[in-house]
Amino acid sequence: MGRVIYLDHASTTPVDPEVLEIMRPWFTEEFGNPSTVYSLGLASAQAVQQARESIAETIGAEPEEICFTSGGTEADNWALLGTADACQKKGRHLITSAIEHHAVLETVEHLEKRGYEVTRLPVDGGGLVDPDEVRRAIRPDTILVSIMHANNEIGTIEPIAEIGKVTREAGVPFHTDAVQSAGKLPLDVNELGVDMLSMSAHKFYGPKGIGLMYLRKRTRITPLLHGGGQEKGFRAGTHNVPGIVGMAKALELATNRMADDAVREAALRDRLWDGLSANIDAIHLNGDMVSRLPGNLNLRVDGIEGESMILMLDMDGICVSSGSACTTGSLEPSHVLLALGIPQEHAHGSLRITLGRSTTAEDIDLFIKVFPPIVTRLREMSPIWCANCVCKQRN
Ligand SMILES: *Cc1c(COP(=O)(O)O)cnc(C)c1O
């Protein structure tokens, strides 16, 4: 098999070689448990502490406010379930958006089954939440607002700092899922005005299975995992030392090259869109084009299914995704695209292309070359595409 052209960086990224190198000794010679008192364990504890300090500094937090988790899903679950549990005497109402990751949406559904009430705020046609809508949705019994920083499907960057002002004024805790923005956008927990923030290393060239939650001091929350009292009792379980060390390094590297990567990826992304839109009829962009992650392109091609485009591109060695990886394989259209107001029948024909460090101009040009004939072939076979009638006229 030839070289794979990987254009699915929102789904996961390869571990940076420098990150892998720094992790290696913590699997082998330096395998001590950081909760022990002899020097082998102490070395691990120091490595964890150093990582904690480095990450805290990057996001404007105190080291004690960083809690390591198994990833973004755990951090999201914990923020919602832990707050719901700790604050149930104050109220049972939570506010989130219609376009959150499943790690948030499935968790609030679980809470609804247990008697909590959830407001899912709508978004505009570009995928943006209106901070005024947050203000209007807050009630005396609201215990948490959870709005993602950047969306994993359409890359929309939400006005978190403005929403943070609203929640601060109302005295309601605020959580943001920053899994897609960490390592891609500058993050400062005080500028954003958040009390909790989720991150996951494998989205920024770190290892899978490690993430964190920023937990502002005095935030009311109960632990999700009980046991050995690690992380000041907030999150039990032996520390994933290689993962923690690797995540800190990955965040440091991503932060250092953030500005350059953003410029390069946005230019390639725009070149891709220009090339595709010039060569394909009835192709549309999903999501706001201004407030958007640099490497994200989400498009919709009338008359064909996202899944069939993915399979055809895979035969050319190109990896892309439709919606989020979690919904791939299901026939449900993406909840994010539906929330943008895209009709069900069009939401099926969407493709998410996410660029990253390995993406070259040659990759983009190859995509521009192979994709239009794929669209033509699929449309020829499509029962819902007729070149000269409804679909085309509807544009
Ligand atoms: C990937 C992702 C998650 C889940 O993170 P994991 O570490 O894979 O569990 C949560 N939220 C968003 C926005 C994501 O993109």
CSV table of C-alpha atoms and ligand atoms in Angstrom, one decimal:
chain,number,residue,atom,x,y,z
A,1,MET,CA,0.0,0.0,0.0
A,2,GLY,CA,1.3,3.5,-0.9
A,3,ARG,CA,1.5,6.4,1.4
A,4,VAL,CA,-1.8,7.2,3.2
A,5,ILE,CA,-2.9,10.8,2.9
A,6,TYR,CA,-4.3,11.4,6.4
A,7,LEU,CA,-6.9,14.2,6.5
A,8,ASP,CA,-8.7,13.2,9.7
A,9,HIS,CA,-6.7,15.1,12.3
A,10,ALA,CA,-9.9,16.0,14.3
A,11,SER,CA,-10.3,12.3,14.9
A,12,THR,CA,-6.8,11.7,16.2
A,13,THR,CA,-3.2,12.6,15.4
A,14,PRO,CA,0.1,10.6,15.4
A,15,VAL,CA,2.3,10.9,18.4
A,16,ASP,CA,5.1,13.4,17.7
A,17,PRO,CA,8.5,11.6,17.7
A,18,GLU,CA,9.9,13.9,20.3
A,19,VAL,CA,6.9,13.1,22.5
A,20,LEU,CA,7.4,9.4,22.1
A,21,GLU,CA,11.1,9.8,23.0
A,22,ILE,CA,10.4,11.6,26.2
A,23,MET,CA,7.8,9.0,27.2
A,24,ARG,CA,9.9,6.0,26.6
A,25,PRO,CA,11.9,5.7,29.9
A,26,TRP,CA,8.7,6.1,32.0
A,27,PHE,CA,7.5,2.7,30.6
A,28,THR,CA,10.7,0.9,31.4
A,29,GLU,CA,13.5,1.9,33.8
A,30,GLU,CA,11.5,4.6,35.5
A,31,PHE,CA,8.4,2.5,36.1
A,32,GLY,CA,7.8,3.5,39.8
A,33,ASN,CA,4.4,4.3,41.1
A,34,PRO,CA,4.3,8.1,41.9
A,35,SER,CA,2.3,7.4,45.1
A,36,THR,CA,5.2,5.5,46.7
A,37,VAL,CA,7.9,7.0,49.0
A,38,TYR,CA,11.1,5.4,47.8
A,39,SER,CA,13.3,7.2,45.2
A,40,LEU,CA,12.1,5.2,42.2
A,41,GLY,CA,8.5,6.3,42.9
A,42,LEU,CA,9.7,9.8,43.8
A,43,ALA,CA,11.2,10.2,40.3
A,44,SER,CA,7.8,9.4,38.8
A,45,ALA,CA,6.0,11.8,41.2
A,46,GLN,CA,8.5,14.6,40.2
A,47,ALA,CA,7.8,13.9,36.5
A,48,VAL,CA,4.1,14.2,37.1
A,49,GLN,CA,4.5,17.4,39.1
A,50,GLN,CA,6.7,18.9,36.4
A,51,ALA,CA,4.2,18.1,33.7
A,52,ARG,CA,1.4,19.5,35.9
A,53,GLU,CA,3.3,22.8,36.3
A,54,SER,CA,4.2,23.1,32.6
A,55,ILE,CA,0.6,22.5,31.5
A,56,ALA,CA,-0.8,24.9,34.2
A,57,GLU,CA,1.5,27.6,33.1
A,58,THR,CA,0.5,27.2,29.5
A,59,ILE,CA,-3.2,27.7,30.2
A,60,GLY,CA,-2.9,30.3,33.0
A,61,ALA,CA,-3.9,27.9,35.8
A,62,GLU,CA,-2.3,26.9,39.2
A,63,PRO,CA,-0.7,23.5,39.2
A,64,GLU,CA,-3.2,22.2,41.8
A,65,GLU,CA,-6.0,23.0,39.4
A,66,ILE,CA,-4.9,20.4,36.8
A,67,CYS,CA,-6.5,16.9,37.3
A,68,PHE,CA,-5.3,14.2,35.0
A,69,THR,CA,-7.9,11.9,33.4
A,70,SER,CA,-8.0,9.1,30.9
A,71,GLY,CA,-9.0,11.6,28.2
A,72,GLY,CA,-11.6,14.0,27.0
A,73,THR,CA,-14.6,11.7,27.5
A,74,GLU,CA,-13.8,11.2,31.1
A,75,ALA,CA,-13.2,14.9,31.7
A,76,ASP,CA,-16.5,15.8,30.1
A,77,ASN,CA,-18.4,13.1,32.0
A,78,TRP,CA,-16.9,14.2,35.2
A,79,ALA,CA,-17.6,17.9,34.8
A,80,LEU,CA,-21.3,17.1,34.2
A,81,LEU,CA,-21.9,14.2,36.6
A,82,GLY,CA,-19.6,15.6,39.3
A,83,THR,CA,-21.3,19.0,39.3
A,84,ALA,CA,-24.8,17.5,39.1
A,85,ASP,CA,-24.0,15.4,42.1
A,86,ALA,CA,-22.4,18.1,44.2
A,87,CYS,CA,-24.9,20.8,43.4
A,88,GLN,CA,-28.3,19.0,43.5
A,89,LYS,CA,-29.4,20.8,46.6
A,90,LYS,CA,-29.1,24.1,44.7
A,91,GLY,CA,-30.9,22.9,41.6
A,92,ARG,CA,-31.1,20.3,38.8
A,93,HIS,CA,-30.9,22.4,35.7
A,94,LEU,CA,-28.0,22.4,33.2
A,95,ILE,CA,-27.4,24.4,30.0
A,96,THR,CA,-25.5,23.1,27.0
A,97,SER,CA,-25.6,23.5,23.2
A,98,ALA,CA,-27.2,21.3,20.5
A,99,ILE,CA,-23.8,20.7,18.8
A,100,GLU,CA,-21.7,19.3,21.7
A,101,HIS,CA,-19.6,16.2,21.4
A,102,HIS,CA,-21.4,12.9,22.3
A,103,ALA,CA,-19.3,12.8,25.5
A,104,VAL,CA,-21.4,15.8,26.7
A,105,LEU,CA,-24.7,15.0,25.0
A,106,GLU,CA,-25.0,11.4,26.1
A,107,THR,CA,-24.1,12.4,29.6
A,108,VAL,CA,-26.8,15.1,29.8
A,109,GLU,CA,-29.3,12.5,28.5
A,110,HIS,CA,-28.2,10.2,31.3
A,111,LEU,CA,-28.8,13.0,33.8
A,112,GLU,CA,-32.3,13.7,32.3
A,113,LYS,CA,-33.2,10.1,33.0
A,114,ARG,CA,-32.3,10.8,36.6
A,115,GLY,CA,-34.5,13.9,36.9
A,116,TYR,CA,-32.3,16.7,35.8
A,117,GLU,CA,-33.5,19.3,33.4
A,118,VAL,CA,-31.4,20.2,30.4
A,119,THR,CA,-31.6,23.2,28.1
A,120,ARG,CA,-29.9,22.6,24.7
A,121,LEU,CA,-29.2,26.0,23.2
A,122,PRO,CA,-29.6,26.3,19.4
A,123,VAL,CA,-26.9,27.6,17.1
A,124,ASP,CA,-27.0,30.0,14.1
A,125,GLY,CA,-26.5,28.8,10.6
A,126,GLY,CA,-22.7,28.9,11.1
A,127,GLY,CA,-22.8,26.9,14.3
A,128,LEU,CA,-22.4,29.8,16.8
A,129,VAL,CA,-24.0,29.9,20.2
A,130,ASP,CA,-25.3,33.4,21.2
A,131,PRO,CA,-24.1,34.5,24.6
A,132,ASP,CA,-27.4,36.4,25.1
A,133,GLU,CA,-29.2,33.1,24.7
A,134,VAL,CA,-27.1,31.7,27.5
A,135,ARG,CA,-28.0,34.7,29.7
A,136,ARG,CA,-31.7,34.1,29.0
A,137,ALA,CA,-31.5,30.4,29.7
A,138,ILE,CA,-30.0,30.8,33.2
A,139,ARG,CA,-32.5,30.2,36.0
A,140,PRO,CA,-32.1,30.2,39.8
A,141,ASP,CA,-31.8,26.4,39.8
A,142,THR,CA,-29.1,26.3,37.0
A,143,ILE,CA,-26.0,24.5,38.3
A,144,LEU,CA,-23.8,24.4,35.2
A,145,VAL,CA,-23.3,25.8,31.7
A,146,SER,CA,-21.3,23.5,29.4
A,147,ILE,CA,-20.4,24.9,25.9
A,148,MET,CA,-17.6,23.5,23.8
A,149,HIS,CA,-14.7,25.8,22.7
A,150,ALA,CA,-14.4,24.4,19.2
A,151,ASN,CA,-16.7,22.0,17.4
A,152,ASN,CA,-15.2,18.7,16.3
A,153,GLU,CA,-17.2,18.4,13.1
A,154,ILE,CA,-17.4,21.9,11.6
A,155,GLY,CA,-14.5,23.5,13.6
A,156,THR,CA,-16.6,26.5,14.7
A,157,ILE,CA,-15.0,28.4,17.6
A,158,GLU,CA,-17.6,29.5,20.1
A,159,PRO,CA,-17.5,32.9,22.0
A,160,ILE,CA,-16.4,31.3,25.2
A,161,ALA,CA,-14.9,34.4,26.8
A,162,GLU,CA,-18.3,36.3,26.3
A,163,ILE,CA,-20.2,33.3,27.7
A,164,GLY,CA,-17.8,33.3,30.6
A,165,LYS,CA,-18.7,36.8,31.4
A,166,VAL,CA,-22.4,35.9,31.5
A,167,THR,CA,-21.9,32.9,33.7
A,168,ARG,CA,-19.6,34.8,36.0
A,169,GLU,CA,-22.2,37.5,36.5
A,170,ALA,CA,-24.8,34.9,37.2
A,171,GLY,CA,-22.6,33.0,39.5
A,172,VAL,CA,-23.1,29.7,37.6
A,173,PRO,CA,-20.1,27.3,37.1
A,174,PHE,CA,-19.0,27.1,33.5
A,175,HIS,CA,-17.4,24.1,31.8
A,176,THR,CA,-15.9,24.1,28.3
A,177,ASP,CA,-14.8,21.1,26.2
A,178,ALA,CA,-11.6,22.4,24.7
A,179,VAL,CA,-10.5,19.0,23.2
A,180,GLN,CA,-10.5,20.4,19.7
A,181,SER,CA,-9.0,23.8,20.5
A,182,ALA,CA,-6.2,22.7,22.8
A,183,GLY,CA,-2.8,23.0,21.0
A,184,LYS,CA,-4.5,24.9,18.2
A,185,LEU,CA,-5.7,28.0,19.8
A,186,PRO,CA,-4.2,30.0,22.7
A,187,LEU,CA,-6.0,28.9,25.9
A,188,ASP,CA,-6.1,31.0,29.1
A,189,VAL,CA,-8.7,29.8,31.6
A,190,ASN,CA,-9.0,33.3,33.1
A,191,GLU,CA,-9.5,35.1,29.8
A,192,LEU,CA,-12.0,32.4,28.9
A,193,GLY,CA,-13.7,32.8,32.3
A,194,VAL,CA,-14.2,29.0,32.7
A,195,ASP,CA,-14.2,27.0,35.9
A,196,MET,CA,-13.7,23.6,34.2
A,197,LEU,CA,-12.0,22.7,30.9
A,198,SER,CA,-11.4,19.4,29.2
A,199,MET,CA,-8.5,18.4,27.1
A,200,SER,CA,-7.2,15.2,25.4
A,201,ALA,CA,-3.6,14.6,24.4
A,202,HIS,CA,-4.2,12.5,21.3
A,203,LYS,CA,-5.8,15.4,19.5
A,204,PHE,CA,-2.6,17.4,19.7
A,205,TYR,CA,0.1,14.8,18.7
A,206,GLY,CA,0.2,13.3,22.2
A,207,PRO,CA,-0.7,9.7,23.2
A,208,LYS,CA,-4.2,8.3,23.4
A,209,GLY,CA,-5.8,7.5,26.8
A,210,ILE,CA,-4.6,10.6,28.6
A,211,GLY,CA,-6.3,14.0,29.1
A,212,LEU,CA,-7.1,16.4,31.9
A,213,MET,CA,-9.6,18.6,33.5
A,214,TYR,CA,-8.8,22.1,34.6
A,215,LEU,CA,-10.7,22.5,37.8
A,216,ARG,CA,-10.8,26.0,39.3
A,217,LYS,CA,-10.2,26.2,43.0
A,218,ARG,CA,-13.3,25.9,45.1
A,219,THR,CA,-15.4,24.6,42.2
A,220,ARG,CA,-18.1,22.3,43.7
A,221,ILE,CA,-17.7,18.8,42.3
A,222,THR,CA,-17.7,15.2,43.5
A,223,PRO,CA,-15.2,12.6,42.2
A,224,LEU,CA,-16.1,10.2,39.4
A,225,LEU,CA,-13.5,7.6,40.5
A,226,HIS,CA,-13.0,6.7,44.1
A,227,GLY,CA,-10.0,4.8,45.4
A,228,GLY,CA,-6.4,5.5,46.2
A,229,GLY,CA,-6.8,9.3,46.8
A,230,GLN,CA,-4.7,10.4,43.9
A,231,GLU,CA,-5.2,14.0,42.5
A,232,LYS,CA,-6.1,15.2,46.0
A,233,GLY,CA,-8.9,12.7,46.1
A,234,PHE,CA,-10.6,14.2,43.1
A,235,ARG,CA,-9.6,11.4,40.7
A,236,ALA,CA,-8.4,8.1,42.0
A,237,GLY,CA,-6.2,5.7,40.0
A,238,THR,CA,-2.5,5.2,39.5
A,239,HIS,CA,-1.1,8.0,37.4
A,240,ASN,CA,-0.5,7.3,33.7
A,241,VAL,CA,3.1,8.6,34.1
A,242,PRO,CA,4.3,8.1,30.4
A,243,GLY,CA,1.0,9.6,29.2
A,244,ILE,CA,1.2,12.6,31.5
A,245,VAL,CA,4.8,13.3,30.6
A,246,GLY,CA,3.9,12.9,26.9
A,247,MET,CA,0.9,15.2,27.1
A,248,ALA,CA,2.9,18.0,28.7
A,249,LYS,CA,5.5,17.7,26.0
A,250,ALA,CA,2.9,17.6,23.2
A,251,LEU,CA,1.2,20.7,24.6
A,252,GLU,CA,4.5,22.5,24.8
A,253,LEU,CA,5.4,21.6,21.2
A,254,ALA,CA,2.0,22.5,19.9
A,255,THR,CA,2.0,25.8,21.7
A,256,ASN,CA,5.4,26.7,20.3
A,257,ARG,CA,4.4,26.0,16.7
A,258,MET,CA,0.8,27.1,17.0
A,259,ALA,CA,0.9,30.3,15.1
A,260,ASP,CA,2.9,28.8,12.2
A,261,ASP,CA,0.7,25.7,12.0
A,262,ALA,CA,-2.4,27.8,11.9
A,263,VAL,CA,-1.3,30.0,9.0
A,264,ARG,CA,0.0,27.0,7.0
A,265,GLU,CA,-3.1,24.9,7.6
A,266,ALA,CA,-5.6,27.7,6.9
A,267,ALA,CA,-3.8,28.4,3.6
A,268,LEU,CA,-4.0,24.8,2.6
A,269,ARG,CA,-7.6,24.5,3.7
A,270,ASP,CA,-8.5,27.5,1.6
A,271,ARG,CA,-6.6,26.2,-1.4
A,272,LEU,CA,-8.6,22.9,-1.0
A,273,TRP,CA,-11.9,24.7,-0.9
A,274,ASP,CA,-11.1,27.0,-3.8
A,275,GLY,CA,-10.1,23.9,-5.9
A,276,LEU,CA,-13.1,21.9,-5.0
A,277,SER,CA,-15.7,24.6,-5.4
A,278,ALA,CA,-14.3,25.6,-8.8
A,279,ASN,CA,-14.6,22.0,-10.0
A,280,ILE,CA,-17.7,20.6,-8.5
A,281,ASP,CA,-21.3,21.7,-8.9
A,282,ALA,CA,-23.7,22.0,-6.0
A,283,ILE,CA,-21.0,21.8,-3.3
A,284,HIS,CA,-21.5,23.8,-0.1
A,285,LEU,CA,-19.5,24.7,3.0
A,286,ASN,CA,-20.9,23.7,6.4
A,287,GLY,CA,-20.1,26.1,9.4
A,288,ASP,CA,-18.9,29.6,9.9
A,289,MET,CA,-15.8,30.4,7.8
A,290,VAL,CA,-14.4,33.1,10.0
A,291,SER,CA,-14.7,31.8,13.6
A,292,ARG,CA,-13.3,28.4,12.6
A,293,LEU,CA,-10.3,26.1,13.4
A,294,PRO,CA,-7.6,26.6,10.7
A,295,GLY,CA,-7.4,23.0,9.5
A,296,ASN,CA,-11.1,22.3,9.3
A,297,LEU,CA,-13.1,22.0,6.1
A,298,ASN,CA,-16.6,20.5,6.3
A,299,LEU,CA,-18.5,20.3,3.0
A,300,ARG,CA,-21.7,19.0,1.6
A,301,VAL,CA,-22.1,17.6,-1.9
A,302,ASP,CA,-25.7,17.4,-3.1
A,303,GLY,CA,-27.0,14.1,-4.3
A,304,ILE,CA,-24.5,11.7,-2.7
A,305,GLU,CA,-23.9,10.0,0.6
A,306,GLY,CA,-20.9,10.9,2.8
A,307,GLU,CA,-20.2,7.3,3.5
A,308,SER,CA,-19.8,6.4,-0.2
A,309,MET,CA,-17.4,9.4,-0.7
A,310,ILE,CA,-15.3,8.2,2.2
A,311,LEU,CA,-15.0,4.6,0.8
A,312,MET,CA,-14.1,5.9,-2.7
A,313,LEU,CA,-11.4,8.2,-1.2
A,314,ASP,CA,-10.1,5.4,0.9
A,315,MET,CA,-9.4,3.4,-2.3
A,316,ASP,CA,-7.1,6.3,-3.3
A,317,GLY,CA,-5.4,6.1,0.1
A,318,ILE,CA,-7.1,9.2,1.5
A,319,CYS,CA,-8.6,9.2,5.0
A,320,VAL,CA,-11.4,11.6,5.7
A,321,SER,CA,-14.5,11.4,7.8
A,322,SER,CA,-18.2,12.2,7.7
A,323,GLY,CA,-19.4,14.0,10.8
A,324,SER,CA,-17.7,12.6,13.8
A,325,ALA,CA,-15.9,9.3,14.0
A,326,CYS,CA,-18.4,8.2,16.7
A,327,THR,CA,-21.4,8.4,14.3
A,328,THR,CA,-19.6,6.8,11.4
A,329,GLY,CA,-21.3,3.5,10.6
A,330,SER,CA,-24.6,4.7,11.9
A,331,LEU,CA,-27.2,6.0,9.4
A,332,GLU,CA,-28.2,8.9,11.7
A,333,PRO,CA,-27.3,12.2,10.1
A,334,SER,CA,-25.0,14.4,12.2
A,335,HIS,CA,-26.8,16.2,15.0
A,336,VAL,CA,-24.4,19.2,14.4
A,337,LEU,CA,-25.4,19.6,10.7
A,338,LEU,CA,-29.1,19.3,11.7
A,339,ALA,CA,-28.6,22.0,14.3
A,340,LEU,CA,-27.3,24.3,11.6
A,341,GLY,CA,-30.6,23.9,9.8
A,342,ILE,CA,-29.4,21.7,7.1
A,343,PRO,CA,-32.2,19.4,5.9
A,344,GLN,CA,-31.9,15.7,6.8
A,345,GLU,CA,-31.4,14.6,3.2
A,346,HIS,CA,-28.5,17.0,2.6
A,347,ALA,CA,-26.9,16.4,6.0
A,348,HIS,CA,-26.1,12.8,4.8
A,349,GLY,CA,-23.8,14.1,2.0
A,350,SER,CA,-21.2,15.7,4.2
A,351,LEU,CA,-17.5,15.2,4.5
A,352,ARG,CA,-15.2,16.4,7.2
A,353,ILE,CA,-11.6,17.1,6.0
A,354,THR,CA,-9.2,18.0,8.8
A,355,LEU,CA,-5.6,19.0,8.0
A,356,GLY,CA,-2.6,18.7,10.2
A,357,ARG,CA,1.2,18.9,10.4
A,358,SER,CA,1.8,16.2,7.8
A,359,THR,CA,-0.5,17.8,5.2
A,360,THR,CA,1.4,19.1,2.2
A,361,ALA,CA,0.3,21.2,-0.8
A,362,GLU,CA,0.8,18.0,-2.9
A,363,ASP,CA,-1.8,16.2,-0.8
A,364,ILE,CA,-4.2,19.0,-1.3
A,365,ASP,CA,-3.7,19.1,-5.0
A,366,LEU,CA,-4.1,15.3,-5.3
A,367,PHE,CA,-7.4,15.6,-3.4
A,368,ILE,CA,-8.5,18.3,-5.8
A,369,LYS,CA,-7.6,16.0,-8.7
A,370,VAL,CA,-9.2,12.8,-7.5
A,371,PHE,CA,-12.4,14.1,-5.8
A,372,PRO,CA,-14.4,15.6,-8.7
A,373,PRO,CA,-14.4,12.3,-10.7
A,374,ILE,CA,-15.5,10.5,-7.6
A,375,VAL,CA,-18.4,12.9,-7.2
A,376,THR,CA,-19.3,12.5,-10.9
A,377,ARG,CA,-19.3,8.7,-10.6
A,378,LEU,CA,-21.3,8.6,-7.4
A,379,ARG,CA,-23.9,11.0,-8.9
A,380,GLU,CA,-24.3,8.8,-11.9
A,381,MET,CA,-25.3,6.0,-9.6
A,382,SER,CA,-27.3,8.1,-7.3
A,383,PRO,CA,-31.1,7.8,-7.2
A,384,ILE,CA,-31.4,11.3,-5.5
A,385,TRP,CA,-29.3,13.2,-8.0
A,386,CYS,CA,-30.5,14.5,-11.4
A,387,ALA,CA,-28.1,16.9,-13.0
A,388,ASN,CA,-30.7,19.0,-14.7
A,389,CYS,CA,-33.6,19.1,-12.2
A,390,VAL,CA,-34.4,19.7,-8.6
A,391,CYS,CA,-31.2,19.2,-6.7
A,392,LYS,CA,-29.3,21.5,-9.0
A,393,GLN,CA,-32.0,24.1,-9.2
A,394,ARG,CA,-32.4,24.2,-5.5
A,395,ASN,CA,-28.9,25.8,-5.2
B,1,LIG,C1,-12.2,13.6,20.7
B,1,LIG,C2,-13.2,14.5,21.4
B,1,LIG,C3,-13.6,14.1,22.7
B,1,LIG,C4,-13.3,12.8,23.3
B,1,LIG,O1,-11.9,12.8,23.8
B,1,LIG,P1,-11.2,11.3,24.0
B,1,LIG,O2,-9.9,11.7,24.7
B,1,LIG,O3,-11.1,10.7,22.7
B,1,LIG,O4,-12.1,10.6,24.9
B,1,LIG,C5,-14.4,15.0,23.4
B,1,LIG,N1,-14.8,16.2,22.9
B,1,LIG,C6,-14.4,16.6,21.7
B,1,LIG,C7,-14.8,17.9,21.1
B,1,LIG,C8,-13.6,15.7,20.9
B,1,LIG,O5,-13.2,16.1,19.7
